[in-house]
PDB file of C-alpha atoms in Angstrom:
ATOM      1  CA  MET A 105       4.024  -9.179   9.112  1.00  0.00           C
ATOM      2  CA  LEU A 106       2.411  -9.738   5.740  1.00  0.00           C
ATOM      3  CA  SER A 107       2.258  -6.901   3.233  1.00  0.00           C
ATOM      4  CA  PHE A 108      -0.204  -6.949   0.342  1.00  0.00           C
ATOM      5  CA  ARG A 109       1.110  -3.853  -1.401  1.00  0.00           C
ATOM      6  CA  PHE A 110       3.817  -5.380  -3.594  1.00  0.00           C
ATOM      7  CA  SER A 111       2.124  -8.416  -5.112  1.00  0.00           C
ATOM      8  CA  ILE A 112      -0.646  -6.278  -6.542  1.00  0.00           C
ATOM      9  CA  PHE A 113       1.713  -4.374  -8.838  1.00  0.00           C
ATOM     10  CA  VAL A 114       4.214  -7.017 -10.017  1.00  0.00           C
ATOM     11  CA  HIS A 115       3.202  -7.781 -13.588  1.00  0.00           C
ATOM     12  CA  PRO A 116       4.632 -11.091 -14.908  1.00  0.00           C
ATOM     13  CA  GLU A 117       6.727  -9.280 -17.539  1.00  0.00           C
ATOM     14  CA  THR A 118       8.115  -6.909 -14.907  1.00  0.00           C
ATOM     15  CA  LYS A 119       8.882  -9.850 -12.640  1.00  0.00           C
ATOM     16  CA  ALA A 120      10.734 -11.640 -15.467  1.00  0.00           C
ATOM     17  CA  GLU A 121      12.757  -8.490 -16.144  1.00  0.00           C
ATOM     18  CA  PHE A 122      13.665  -8.107 -12.453  1.00  0.00           C
ATOM     19  CA  LEU A 123      14.685 -11.777 -12.241  1.00  0.00           C
ATOM     20  CA  LYS A 124      16.880 -11.418 -15.326  1.00  0.00           C
ATOM     21  CA  GLU A 125      18.511  -8.241 -13.990  1.00  0.00           C
ATOM     22  CA  ASN A 126      19.278 -10.031 -10.723  1.00  0.00           C
ATOM     23  CA  SER A 127      20.534 -13.286 -12.239  1.00  0.00           C
ATOM     24  CA  PHE A 128      23.877 -12.707 -10.499  1.00  0.00           C
ATOM     25  CA  SER A 129      22.317 -13.049  -7.035  1.00  0.00           C
ATOM     26  CA  GLU A 130      20.189 -15.894  -5.689  1.00  0.00           C
ATOM     27  CA  LYS A 131      19.376 -13.707  -2.691  1.00  0.00           C
ATOM     28  CA  ASN A 132      17.997 -10.914  -4.896  1.00  0.00           C
ATOM     29  CA  GLN A 133      16.042 -13.390  -7.005  1.00  0.00           C
ATOM     30  CA  ALA A 134      14.529 -14.884  -3.848  1.00  0.00           C
ATOM     31  CA  LEU A 135      13.457 -11.378  -2.824  1.00  0.00           C
ATOM     32  CA  VAL A 136      11.810 -10.805  -6.222  1.00  0.00           C
ATOM     33  CA  GLU A 137       9.955 -14.121  -5.824  1.00  0.00           C
ATOM     34  CA  ALA A 138       8.890 -13.250  -2.276  1.00  0.00           C
ATOM     35  CA  VAL A 139       7.454  -9.822  -3.073  1.00  0.00           C
ATOM     36  CA  SER A 140       5.680 -11.090  -6.172  1.00  0.00           C
ATOM     37  CA  ALA A 141       3.905 -13.987  -4.431  1.00  0.00           C
ATOM     38  CA  PRO A 142       0.165 -13.297  -4.129  1.00  0.00           C
ATOM     39  CA  GLY A 143      -0.521 -12.085  -0.601  1.00  0.00           C
ATOM     40  CA  TRP A 144      -3.684 -14.147  -0.185  1.00  0.00           C
ATOM     41  CA  GLU A 145      -1.701 -17.352  -0.771  1.00  0.00           C
ATOM     42  CA  LEU A 146       0.803 -16.414   1.926  1.00  0.00           C
ATOM     43  CA  LEU A 147      -1.993 -15.444   4.295  1.00  0.00           C
ATOM     44  CA  ALA A 148      -3.782 -18.778   3.852  1.00  0.00           C
ATOM     45  CA  LYS A 149      -0.602 -20.612   4.922  1.00  0.00           C
ATOM     46  CA  GLN A 150      -0.118 -18.658   8.143  1.00  0.00           C
ATOM     47  CA  LYS A 151      -1.385 -20.062  11.426  1.00  0.00           C
ATOM     48  CA  GLY A 152      -2.297 -18.220  14.595  1.00  0.00           C
ATOM     49  CA  ARG A 153      -2.257 -14.448  15.046  1.00  0.00           C
ATOM     50  CA  ARG A 154      -1.387 -12.439  11.982  1.00  0.00           C
ATOM     51  CA  PHE A 155      -0.354  -8.843  11.445  1.00  0.00           C
ATOM     52  CA  ILE A 156      -1.464  -7.720   8.021  1.00  0.00           C
ATOM     53  CA  LYS A 157      -0.254  -4.451   6.552  1.00  0.00           C
ATOM     54  CA  THR A 158      -2.209  -3.125   3.600  1.00  0.00           C
ATOM     55  CA  HIS A 159      -2.884   0.110   1.756  1.00  0.00           C
ATOM     56  CA  LEU A 160      -6.361  -1.066   0.771  1.00  0.00           C
ATOM     57  CA  PRO A 161      -9.382   0.965   1.878  1.00  0.00           C
ATOM     58  CA  PHE A 162     -11.936  -0.644   4.184  1.00  0.00           C
ATOM     59  CA  SER A 163     -14.345  -1.095   1.265  1.00  0.00           C
ATOM     60  CA  LEU A 164     -11.910  -3.564  -0.349  1.00  0.00           C
ATOM     61  CA  LEU A 165     -11.332  -5.618   2.804  1.00  0.00           C
ATOM     62  CA  PRO A 166     -13.551  -8.466   4.057  1.00  0.00           C
ATOM     63  CA  PRO A 167     -16.773  -7.064   5.565  1.00  0.00           C
ATOM     64  CA  ASP A 168     -16.420  -9.239   8.683  1.00  0.00           C
ATOM     65  CA  LEU A 169     -13.199  -7.401   9.579  1.00  0.00           C
ATOM     66  CA  PHE A 170     -15.218  -5.318  12.028  1.00  0.00           C
ATOM     67  CA  THR A 171     -17.162  -8.192  13.599  1.00  0.00           C
ATOM     68  CA  ALA A 172     -14.574 -10.991  13.726  1.00  0.00           C
ATOM     69  CA  GLY A 173     -12.600  -9.571  16.654  1.00  0.00           C
ATOM     70  CA  CYS A 174      -9.784  -8.110  14.560  1.00  0.00           C
ATOM     71  CA  LYS A 175      -7.976  -5.038  15.820  1.00  0.00           C
ATOM     72  CA  VAL A 176      -7.367  -2.377  13.185  1.00  0.00           C
ATOM     73  CA  ILE A 177      -4.883   0.475  13.268  1.00  0.00           C
ATOM     74  CA  TYR A 178      -5.618   2.998  10.530  1.00  0.00           C
ATOM     75  CA  VAL A 179      -2.791   5.459   9.933  1.00  0.00           C
ATOM     76  CA  ALA A 180      -3.619   8.536   7.840  1.00  0.00           C
ATOM     77  CA  ARG A 181      -1.072  11.054   6.580  1.00  0.00           C
ATOM     78  CA  ASN A 182      -1.228  14.752   5.852  1.00  0.00           C
ATOM     79  CA  PRO A 183      -2.233  15.037   2.165  1.00  0.00           C
ATOM     80  CA  LYS A 184       0.641  17.436   1.426  1.00  0.00           C
ATOM     81  CA  ASP A 185       3.163  14.940   2.823  1.00  0.00           C
ATOM     82  CA  VAL A 186       1.564  12.118   0.860  1.00  0.00           C
ATOM     83  CA  ALA A 187       1.621  14.096  -2.380  1.00  0.00           C
ATOM     84  CA  VAL A 188       5.265  15.194  -2.035  1.00  0.00           C
ATOM     85  CA  SER A 189       6.428  11.690  -1.106  1.00  0.00           C
ATOM     86  CA  PHE A 190       4.343  10.128  -3.869  1.00  0.00           C
ATOM     87  CA  PHE A 191       5.664  12.685  -6.388  1.00  0.00           C
ATOM     88  CA  HIS A 192       9.267  11.707  -5.630  1.00  0.00           C
ATOM     89  CA  LEU A 193       8.433   7.996  -5.721  1.00  0.00           C
ATOM     90  CA  ASN A 194       6.798   8.424  -9.124  1.00  0.00           C
ATOM     91  CA  ARG A 195       9.746  10.417 -10.449  1.00  0.00           C
ATOM     92  CA  LEU A 196      12.457   8.103  -9.162  1.00  0.00           C
ATOM     93  CA  ILE A 197      11.016   4.615  -9.596  1.00  0.00           C
ATOM     94  CA  ARG A 198      11.219   3.514 -13.199  1.00  0.00           C
ATOM     95  CA  THR A 199       8.045   1.436 -13.068  1.00  0.00           C
ATOM     96  CA  GLN A 200       6.131   4.663 -12.385  1.00  0.00           C
ATOM     97  CA  GLY A 201       7.864   6.900 -14.929  1.00  0.00           C
ATOM     98  CA  TYR A 202       6.325  10.281 -14.054  1.00  0.00           C
ATOM     99  CA  LEU A 203       8.063  13.070 -16.021  1.00  0.00           C
ATOM    100  CA  GLY A 204       5.989  16.154 -15.149  1.00  0.00           C
ATOM    101  CA  ASP A 205       6.406  18.863 -12.521  1.00  0.00           C
ATOM    102  CA  PHE A 206       4.873  18.982  -9.036  1.00  0.00           C
ATOM    103  CA  PRO A 207       1.989  21.408  -9.803  1.00  0.00           C
ATOM    104  CA  LYS A 208       0.732  19.058 -12.524  1.00  0.00           C
ATOM    105  CA  PHE A 209       1.266  16.060 -10.239  1.00  0.00           C
ATOM    106  CA  TRP A 210      -0.742  17.767  -7.481  1.00  0.00           C
ATOM    107  CA  ASP A 211      -3.564  18.353  -9.955  1.00  0.00           C
ATOM    108  CA  TYR A 212      -3.603  14.633 -10.811  1.00  0.00           C
ATOM    109  CA  PHE A 213      -3.344  13.683  -7.130  1.00  0.00           C
ATOM    110  CA  GLU A 214      -6.133  16.026  -6.062  1.00  0.00           C
ATOM    111  CA  ARG A 215      -8.460  14.642  -8.743  1.00  0.00           C
ATOM    112  CA  ASN A 216      -7.546  10.984  -7.983  1.00  0.00           C
ATOM    113  CA  LEU A 217      -5.951  10.483 -11.397  1.00  0.00           C
ATOM    114  CA  GLN A 218      -2.788   8.786 -10.095  1.00  0.00           C
ATOM    115  CA  SER A 219      -2.174   5.110  -9.497  1.00  0.00           C
ATOM    116  CA  TRP A 220      -2.901   3.999  -5.933  1.00  0.00           C
ATOM    117  CA  THR A 221      -5.776   6.431  -5.664  1.00  0.00           C
ATOM    118  CA  PRO A 222      -8.481   7.448  -4.748  1.00  0.00           C
ATOM    119  CA  TYR A 223      -6.824   9.052  -1.751  1.00  0.00           C
ATOM    120  CA  TRP A 224      -9.663  11.217  -0.468  1.00  0.00           C
ATOM    121  CA  SER A 225     -12.385   8.555  -0.253  1.00  0.00           C
ATOM    122  CA  HIS A 226      -9.871   6.155   1.322  1.00  0.00           C
ATOM    123  CA  ILE A 227      -9.215   8.612   4.151  1.00  0.00           C
ATOM    124  CA  GLN A 228     -12.931   9.314   4.469  1.00  0.00           C
ATOM    125  CA  GLU A 229     -13.646   5.589   4.924  1.00  0.00           C
ATOM    126  CA  GLY A 230     -11.099   5.417   7.717  1.00  0.00           C
ATOM    127  CA  TRP A 231     -12.399   8.591   9.349  1.00  0.00           C
ATOM    128  CA  GLU A 232     -15.970   7.274   9.315  1.00  0.00           C
ATOM    129  CA  ARG A 233     -14.812   4.161  11.228  1.00  0.00           C
ATOM    130  CA  ARG A 234     -12.694   6.108  13.759  1.00  0.00           C
ATOM    131  CA  ASN A 235     -15.168   5.500  16.596  1.00  0.00           C
ATOM    132  CA  SER A 236     -15.551   1.767  15.955  1.00  0.00           C
ATOM    133  CA  GLU A 237     -14.673  -0.330  18.980  1.00  0.00           C
ATOM    134  CA  ASN A 238     -11.854  -2.225  17.262  1.00  0.00           C
ATOM    135  CA  VAL A 239     -10.386   0.680  15.219  1.00  0.00           C
ATOM    136  CA  LEU A 240      -7.614   3.020  16.287  1.00  0.00           C
ATOM    137  CA  PHE A 241      -7.566   5.910  13.799  1.00  0.00           C
ATOM    138  CA  MET A 242      -4.484   8.071  14.025  1.00  0.00           C
ATOM    139  CA  PHE A 243      -2.397  10.406  11.932  1.00  0.00           C
ATOM    140  CA  TYR A 244       1.171   9.558  10.996  1.00  0.00           C
ATOM    141  CA  GLU A 245       2.282  12.850  12.509  1.00  0.00           C
ATOM    142  CA  GLN A 246       0.944  11.702  15.906  1.00  0.00           C
ATOM    143  CA  MET A 247       3.284   8.711  15.802  1.00  0.00           C
ATOM    144  CA  ASN A 248       6.337  10.982  15.659  1.00  0.00           C
ATOM    145  CA  LYS A 249       5.561  12.845  18.885  1.00  0.00           C
TER     146      LYS A 249
END
């Protein structure tokens, strides 16, 4: 499976810092290199069927996704669960550095003022494609039943 979510956010200076911090381990350095490789380069090298995991909305994916025979599984999450999880990620991961409380975070989240947003239009795009022949739209909570 190929994931596009990491390579988008690994700035060269951040990558250099991570490599330096992991100079004691070739394995860790290889992991830093792997997650910082541009996803499109990895995708171009793959042959045959591919499983591509992305957090990108449909509007940022190739338009022929819906006509080329691809199968798409769109998983949406309850906004409250997303916000709480995202709040903790932003508090605990140093590259995010959020220092505020949850009510302020929710305000930013609700108004799409956080990184990795807009949330609401992303979900709307998925919902509008839910009846497409090659799209399975489901909620994360349905997967746990």
